[in-house]
mmCIF file of C-alpha atoms and ligand atoms in Angstrom:
data_model
loop_
_atom_site.group_PDB
_atom_site.id
_atom_site.type_symbol
_atom_site.label_atom_id
_atom_site.label_comp_id
_atom_site.label_asym_id
_atom_site.label_seq_id
_atom_site.Cartn_x
_atom_site.Cartn_y
_atom_site.Cartn_z
ATOM 1 C CA MET A 3 7.436 3.545 64.075
ATOM 2 C CA TYR A 4 9.342 2.449 67.239
ATOM 3 C CA LYS A 5 7.297 4.732 69.430
ATOM 4 C CA MET A 6 4.147 3.222 68.073
ATOM 5 C CA LEU A 7 5.354 -0.366 68.657
ATOM 6 C CA ASP A 8 6.396 0.436 72.269
ATOM 7 C CA HIS A 9 3.001 1.893 72.848
ATOM 8 C CA ARG A 10 1.231 -1.167 71.447
ATOM 9 C CA ARG A 11 3.464 -3.540 73.421
ATOM 10 C CA SER A 12 2.654 -1.676 76.616
ATOM 11 C CA LEU A 13 -1.035 -1.802 75.836
ATOM 12 C CA LEU A 14 -0.824 -5.549 75.193
ATOM 13 C CA LEU A 15 1.045 -6.190 78.456
ATOM 14 C CA LYS A 16 -1.361 -4.054 80.407
ATOM 15 C CA THR A 17 -4.344 -5.821 78.899
ATOM 16 C CA MET A 18 -2.809 -9.139 80.048
ATOM 17 C CA GLY A 19 -2.382 -7.705 83.518
ATOM 18 C CA ILE A 20 1.426 -7.466 83.341
ATOM 19 C CA ALA A 21 2.696 -4.256 84.895
ATOM 20 C CA GLN A 22 6.412 -5.201 84.825
ATOM 21 C CA TRP A 23 8.416 -7.375 82.459
ATOM 22 C CA GLN A 24 11.969 -8.494 81.709
ATOM 23 C CA ARG A 25 13.609 -8.654 78.336
ATOM 24 C CA ARG A 26 13.808 -12.206 76.901
ATOM 25 C CA ASP A 27 17.414 -11.684 75.728
ATOM 26 C CA GLY A 28 18.431 -11.877 79.366
ATOM 27 C CA GLY A 29 18.978 -8.194 79.631
ATOM 28 C CA SER A 30 18.945 -7.031 83.211
ATOM 29 C CA ILE A 31 16.521 -4.265 82.576
ATOM 30 C CA THR A 32 13.105 -4.676 83.971
ATOM 31 C CA GLU A 33 10.721 -2.297 82.367
ATOM 32 C CA SER A 34 7.457 -0.929 83.594
ATOM 33 C CA VAL A 35 4.532 0.055 81.541
ATOM 34 C CA PRO A 36 4.278 3.832 81.769
ATOM 35 C CA GLU A 37 1.343 4.987 83.801
ATOM 36 C CA GLU A 38 -0.013 7.342 81.229
ATOM 37 C CA ILE A 39 -0.877 4.507 78.900
ATOM 38 C CA ILE A 40 -2.570 2.230 81.402
ATOM 39 C CA PRO A 41 -6.035 1.920 79.943
ATOM 40 C CA THR A 42 -9.035 2.666 82.076
ATOM 41 C CA GLU A 43 -11.057 0.346 79.912
ATOM 42 C CA ILE A 44 -10.199 -2.598 77.704
ATOM 43 C CA ILE A 45 -9.197 -1.363 74.312
ATOM 44 C CA PRO A 46 -9.741 -3.956 71.564
ATOM 45 C CA LEU A 47 -6.423 -5.098 70.175
ATOM 46 C CA GLU A 48 -5.799 -4.568 66.557
ATOM 47 C CA VAL A 49 -3.716 -6.863 64.480
ATOM 48 C CA ILE A 50 -0.454 -5.113 63.784
ATOM 49 C CA PRO A 51 -0.046 -5.158 60.051
ATOM 50 C CA VAL A 52 3.025 -7.034 58.863
ATOM 51 C CA GLU A 53 4.260 -4.070 56.939
ATOM 52 C CA ALA A 54 4.412 -2.099 60.192
ATOM 53 C CA ILE A 55 7.128 -4.390 61.540
ATOM 54 C CA SER A 56 8.935 -5.448 58.421
ATOM 55 C CA GLU A 57 11.113 -3.370 56.085
ATOM 56 C CA PRO A 58 9.110 -0.675 54.362
ATOM 57 C CA PRO A 59 8.480 -1.701 50.756
ATOM 58 C CA GLN A 60 10.780 -0.162 48.218
ATOM 59 C CA PRO A 61 9.066 1.767 45.456
ATOM 60 C CA VAL A 62 8.880 -0.344 42.309
ATOM 61 C CA LYS A 63 9.848 1.434 39.131
ATOM 62 C CA VAL A 64 7.348 0.609 36.390
ATOM 63 C CA GLU A 65 8.479 1.456 32.882
ATOM 64 C CA VAL A 66 5.460 2.876 31.061
ATOM 65 C CA PRO A 67 6.055 2.634 27.305
ATOM 66 C CA VAL A 68 5.640 6.059 25.690
ATOM 67 C CA GLN A 69 3.701 5.873 22.466
ATOM 68 C CA ARG A 70 5.146 8.052 19.781
ATOM 69 C CA GLU A 71 4.465 8.231 16.095
ATOM 70 C CA ALA A 72 7.293 6.658 14.168
ATOM 71 C CA PRO A 73 9.456 9.505 12.940
ATOM 72 C CA ARG A 74 9.740 9.924 9.233
ATOM 73 C CA PRO A 75 13.235 8.742 8.407
ATOM 74 C CA HIS A 76 15.887 11.273 7.416
ATOM 75 C CA VAL A 77 13.316 13.779 6.210
ATOM 76 C CA GLU A 78 15.684 16.736 6.313
ATOM 77 C CA ASP A 79 18.544 14.825 4.707
ATOM 78 C CA SER A 80 16.386 13.688 1.859
ATOM 79 C CA TRP A 81 14.877 17.114 1.256
ATOM 80 C CA GLN A 82 18.355 18.572 1.194
ATOM 81 C CA CYS A 83 19.417 15.950 -1.332
ATOM 82 C CA ILE A 84 16.405 16.519 -3.570
ATOM 83 C CA ASP A 85 16.851 20.284 -3.424
ATOM 84 C CA TYR A 86 20.553 20.014 -4.195
ATOM 85 C CA GLU A 87 20.088 17.537 -7.034
ATOM 86 C CA VAL A 88 17.323 19.586 -8.649
ATOM 87 C CA LYS A 89 19.473 22.730 -8.500
ATOM 88 C CA GLN A 90 22.391 20.876 -10.081
ATOM 89 C CA CYS A 91 20.297 18.999 -12.645
ATOM 90 C CA THR A 92 21.374 19.138 -16.303
ATOM 91 C CA ALA A 93 19.535 15.997 -17.388
ATOM 92 C CA CYS A 94 17.541 17.782 -20.103
ATOM 93 C CA ASP A 95 17.925 20.927 -22.159
ATOM 94 C CA LEU A 96 15.632 22.964 -19.917
ATOM 95 C CA HIS A 97 18.556 23.698 -17.620
ATOM 96 C CA GLN A 98 20.038 25.894 -20.364
ATOM 97 C CA THR A 99 17.113 28.324 -20.380
ATOM 98 C CA ARG A 100 15.985 28.334 -16.769
ATOM 99 C CA THR A 101 16.555 31.209 -14.377
ATOM 100 C CA ASN A 102 15.758 29.142 -11.304
ATOM 101 C CA THR A 103 14.775 25.590 -10.627
ATOM 102 C CA VAL A 104 11.364 25.312 -8.977
ATOM 103 C CA LEU A 105 11.247 22.442 -6.515
ATOM 104 C CA GLY A 106 8.096 23.022 -4.488
ATOM 105 C CA VAL A 107 6.634 25.036 -1.671
ATOM 106 C CA GLY A 108 4.534 24.589 1.440
ATOM 107 C CA ASN A 109 4.126 22.196 4.300
ATOM 108 C CA ARG A 110 6.405 19.209 3.822
ATOM 109 C CA GLN A 111 4.178 17.138 6.057
ATOM 110 C CA ALA A 112 0.930 18.213 4.459
ATOM 111 C CA ASP A 113 -2.116 16.015 4.059
ATOM 112 C CA TRP A 114 -2.744 17.609 0.688
ATOM 113 C CA MET A 115 -0.304 17.724 -2.191
ATOM 114 C CA ILE A 116 -1.092 19.780 -5.280
ATOM 115 C CA VAL A 117 0.692 18.747 -8.460
ATOM 116 C CA GLY A 118 0.825 21.103 -11.437
ATOM 117 C CA GLU A 119 2.626 20.879 -14.747
ATOM 118 C CA ALA A 120 5.676 23.108 -15.020
ATOM 119 C CA PRO A 121 6.886 26.541 -13.903
ATOM 120 C CA GLY A 122 5.803 29.537 -15.962
ATOM 121 C CA ARG A 123 7.647 32.835 -16.313
ATOM 122 C CA ASP A 124 6.865 34.148 -12.821
ATOM 123 C CA GLU A 125 7.738 30.843 -11.205
ATOM 124 C CA ASP A 126 11.020 30.664 -13.128
ATOM 125 C CA GLN A 127 11.854 34.177 -11.898
ATOM 126 C CA GLN A 128 10.965 33.511 -8.267
ATOM 127 C CA GLY A 129 11.861 29.833 -7.898
ATOM 128 C CA GLU A 130 8.434 29.034 -6.428
ATOM 129 C CA PRO A 131 5.502 27.213 -8.030
ATOM 130 C CA PHE A 132 2.160 28.874 -8.746
ATOM 131 C CA VAL A 133 3.039 32.482 -7.943
ATOM 132 C CA GLY A 134 1.588 34.110 -11.081
ATOM 133 C CA ALA A 135 -2.054 34.616 -12.072
ATOM 134 C CA ALA A 136 -2.706 30.853 -12.064
ATOM 135 C CA GLY A 137 -1.246 30.712 -8.587
ATOM 136 C CA LEU A 138 -3.658 33.354 -7.327
ATOM 137 C CA LEU A 139 -6.579 31.336 -8.655
ATOM 138 C CA LEU A 140 -5.146 28.144 -7.166
ATOM 139 C CA ASN A 141 -4.974 29.879 -3.789
ATOM 140 C CA GLN A 142 -8.651 30.832 -4.140
ATOM 141 C CA MET A 143 -9.567 27.274 -5.093
ATOM 142 C CA LEU A 144 -7.806 25.984 -2.001
ATOM 143 C CA ARG A 145 -9.495 28.560 0.188
ATOM 144 C CA ALA A 146 -12.862 27.399 -1.163
ATOM 145 C CA ILE A 147 -12.299 24.067 0.558
ATOM 146 C CA GLY A 148 -10.875 25.563 3.721
ATOM 147 C CA LEU A 149 -7.178 25.229 2.932
ATOM 148 C CA LYS A 150 -4.474 27.865 3.184
ATOM 149 C CA ARG A 151 -1.625 27.771 0.688
ATOM 150 C CA GLU A 152 0.868 27.243 3.540
ATOM 151 C CA GLN A 153 -1.043 24.188 4.709
ATOM 152 C CA VAL A 154 -0.559 22.166 1.529
ATOM 153 C CA TYR A 155 2.520 21.170 -0.438
ATOM 154 C CA ILE A 156 2.687 22.381 -4.044
ATOM 155 C CA ALA A 157 4.949 20.956 -6.745
ATOM 156 C CA ASN A 158 5.075 20.443 -10.493
ATOM 157 C CA VAL A 159 5.888 17.565 -12.793
ATOM 158 C CA LEU A 160 8.769 19.615 -14.275
ATOM 159 C CA LYS A 161 11.168 21.617 -12.137
ATOM 160 C CA CYS A 162 12.336 23.923 -14.943
ATOM 161 C CA ARG A 163 10.351 26.219 -17.199
ATOM 162 C CA PRO A 164 9.808 25.085 -20.784
ATOM 163 C CA PRO A 165 10.618 28.076 -23.043
ATOM 164 C CA ASN A 166 7.545 30.149 -23.914
ATOM 165 C CA ASN A 167 5.459 27.880 -21.700
ATOM 166 C CA ARG A 168 5.319 25.166 -24.333
ATOM 167 C CA ASP A 169 4.067 21.734 -23.322
ATOM 168 C CA PRO A 170 6.520 19.497 -21.467
ATOM 169 C CA ARG A 171 8.247 16.984 -23.758
ATOM 170 C CA PRO A 172 8.149 13.280 -22.911
ATOM 171 C CA GLU A 173 11.944 13.073 -22.475
ATOM 172 C CA GLU A 174 11.848 16.048 -20.067
ATOM 173 C CA VAL A 175 9.115 14.392 -18.047
ATOM 174 C CA THR A 176 11.049 11.106 -18.003
ATOM 175 C CA GLN A 177 14.129 12.853 -16.592
ATOM 176 C CA CYS A 178 12.202 14.898 -14.040
ATOM 177 C CA LEU A 179 9.463 12.608 -12.730
ATOM 178 C CA GLY A 180 11.827 10.912 -10.263
ATOM 179 C CA PHE A 181 12.122 14.167 -8.315
ATOM 180 C CA LEU A 182 8.341 14.418 -7.970
ATOM 181 C CA GLN A 183 8.174 10.804 -6.821
ATOM 182 C CA ARG A 184 10.793 11.542 -4.149
ATOM 183 C CA GLN A 185 8.809 14.588 -3.021
ATOM 184 C CA LEU A 186 5.674 12.465 -2.795
ATOM 185 C CA ASP A 187 7.595 9.862 -0.776
ATOM 186 C CA GLN A 188 8.719 12.539 1.643
ATOM 187 C CA VAL A 189 5.414 14.340 2.063
ATOM 188 C CA GLN A 190 3.298 11.179 2.118
ATOM 189 C CA PRO A 191 0.120 13.125 1.433
ATOM 190 C CA LYS A 192 -3.314 11.713 2.133
ATOM 191 C CA MET A 193 -4.740 13.411 -0.947
ATOM 192 C CA ILE A 194 -3.220 14.398 -4.287
ATOM 193 C CA LEU A 195 -4.930 17.118 -6.282
ATOM 194 C CA SER A 196 -3.663 16.841 -9.822
ATOM 195 C CA VAL A 197 -4.277 20.036 -11.791
ATOM 196 C CA GLY A 198 -4.127 19.979 -15.562
ATOM 197 C CA ARG A 199 -3.623 17.439 -18.306
ATOM 198 C CA HIS A 200 0.146 16.957 -18.036
ATOM 199 C CA SER A 201 -0.020 16.434 -14.304
ATOM 200 C CA ALA A 202 -2.896 13.962 -14.493
ATOM 201 C CA GLN A 203 -1.612 12.009 -17.486
ATOM 202 C CA ASN A 204 1.884 11.626 -16.066
ATOM 203 C CA LEU A 205 0.788 10.693 -12.566
ATOM 204 C CA LEU A 206 -1.832 8.223 -13.744
ATOM 205 C CA LYS A 207 0.108 6.987 -16.820
ATOM 206 C CA THR A 208 -2.774 7.549 -19.138
ATOM 207 C CA GLU A 209 -3.630 9.457 -22.316
ATOM 208 C CA GLU A 210 -7.139 10.302 -21.146
ATOM 209 C CA SER A 211 -8.292 13.934 -21.080
ATOM 210 C CA VAL A 212 -8.959 15.867 -17.871
ATOM 211 C CA GLY A 213 -12.621 15.904 -18.871
ATOM 212 C CA ARG A 214 -12.696 12.120 -18.645
ATOM 213 C CA LEU A 215 -10.436 11.759 -15.617
ATOM 214 C CA ARG A 216 -12.140 14.310 -13.403
ATOM 215 C CA GLY A 217 -15.139 13.466 -11.223
ATOM 216 C CA ALA A 218 -13.631 10.178 -9.999
ATOM 217 C CA VAL A 219 -11.321 9.110 -7.201
ATOM 218 C CA HIS A 220 -8.137 7.602 -8.611
ATOM 219 C CA GLN A 221 -5.382 5.936 -6.637
ATOM 220 C CA PHE A 222 -1.720 6.809 -6.883
ATOM 221 C CA GLY A 223 1.204 4.418 -6.371
ATOM 222 C CA ASP A 224 1.734 1.457 -4.042
ATOM 223 C CA LYS A 225 0.174 3.314 -1.139
ATOM 224 C CA LYS A 226 -2.965 3.914 -3.199
ATOM 225 C CA ILE A 227 -3.127 7.586 -2.257
ATOM 226 C CA PRO A 228 -6.475 9.056 -3.363
ATOM 227 C CA LEU A 229 -5.944 11.324 -6.360
ATOM 228 C CA ILE A 230 -8.470 13.780 -7.783
ATOM 229 C CA VAL A 231 -7.997 15.350 -11.195
ATOM 230 C CA THR A 232 -9.265 18.818 -11.990
ATOM 231 C CA TYR A 233 -8.741 21.583 -14.498
ATOM 232 C CA HIS A 234 -5.574 23.650 -14.410
ATOM 233 C CA PRO A 235 -6.107 27.171 -13.014
ATOM 234 C CA SER A 236 -4.658 28.672 -16.235
ATOM 235 C CA TYR A 237 -7.343 26.845 -18.196
ATOM 236 C CA LEU A 238 -10.002 28.090 -15.779
ATOM 237 C CA LEU A 239 -8.781 31.665 -16.296
ATOM 238 C CA ARG A 240 -9.447 31.185 -19.987
ATOM 239 C CA LYS A 241 -12.690 29.232 -19.521
ATOM 240 C CA PRO A 242 -14.352 30.585 -16.388
ATOM 241 C CA LEU A 243 -17.529 28.605 -17.052
ATOM 242 C CA GLU A 244 -15.594 25.431 -16.263
ATOM 243 C CA LYS A 245 -15.004 26.652 -12.713
ATOM 244 C CA ARG A 246 -18.276 25.002 -11.750
ATOM 245 C CA LYS A 247 -16.810 21.586 -12.563
ATOM 246 C CA ALA A 248 -13.564 22.393 -10.800
ATOM 247 C CA TRP A 249 -15.605 23.370 -7.742
ATOM 248 C CA ALA A 250 -17.324 19.958 -7.824
ATOM 249 C CA ASP A 251 -13.916 18.239 -8.050
ATOM 250 C CA LEU A 252 -12.644 20.133 -5.043
ATOM 251 C CA GLN A 253 -15.784 19.266 -3.096
ATOM 252 C CA LEU A 254 -15.223 15.603 -3.933
ATOM 253 C CA ALA A 255 -11.643 15.773 -2.679
ATOM 254 C CA ARG A 256 -12.768 17.506 0.505
ATOM 255 C CA GLU A 257 -15.433 14.850 1.066
ATOM 256 C CA ILE A 258 -12.900 12.030 0.727
ATOM 257 C CA MET A 259 -10.615 13.715 3.237
ATOM 258 C CA ASN A 260 -13.456 14.322 5.675
ATOM 259 C CA LYS A 261 -14.446 10.660 5.489
ATOM 260 C CA ALA A 262 -10.847 9.543 5.982
ATOM 261 C CA ARG A 263 -10.777 11.485 9.258
ATOM 262 C CA VAL A 264 -13.776 9.678 10.790
HETATM 263 N N1 URA B 21 1.431 26.282 -13.951
HETATM 264 C C1 URA B 21 1.879 25.148 -13.388
HETATM 265 O O1 URA B 21 1.482 24.063 -13.745
HETATM 266 N N2 URA B 21 2.742 25.276 -12.409
HETATM 267 C C2 URA B 21 3.193 26.401 -11.944
HETATM 268 O O2 URA B 21 3.979 26.417 -11.024
HETATM 269 C C3 URA B 21 2.708 27.588 -12.545
HETATM 270 C C4 URA B 21 1.824 27.493 -13.552
#
């Protein structure tokens, strides 16, 4: 910087015809313009930019706000609580006959949540929902609309097996439904696929049959989550001709989700 200013000053003095000069501060030094910079022709003077002679500007730190999705609050804590409470639960008689509680399985941040009725024998043995024959068909149904089992979250209305796979009793559902609600609150799915009568009737608080509830888009809870009702895989194993309707229900659910993405 200094070298450059000396050079410019010399040029300026030379252009004005001054070969020697004395410092204004009274200094005794008389300086000469070095020969090598005496111009042979007039060089147009440039305006020396202010920033060249003042303090160099300090870099200004600009805080760029980072946009992040709001984290889901205390997800792990809550899941741990739900899991613990379900395992400890003795709120109805089903705890006396269960082998394992069956909380749920899959992606806890899934867009899709599948809600069945209650664990059967295989599920009671393994502590995981839909692992028996009905589970295999459910997996196929999911695959038909491009979903892997691990991608969705699967749970039941009841967390313990009713003996001999009898229907859930109202008092059992009343005791257990809070756990499902807490799971739904944690997962916050964008689509609920309700399979079977007990799932549909308890989620939608209705006495209507699956036949009447299917084929429409329902809404669940305050957040109005789209909910599609279809036949339970166990029913479809007994009545394979109904698979055609179940296929249409799945297509409807897929369509809703595709539209929601646009
Ligand atoms: N039927 C259900 O409703 N849920 C299961 O987990 C298994 C069979």
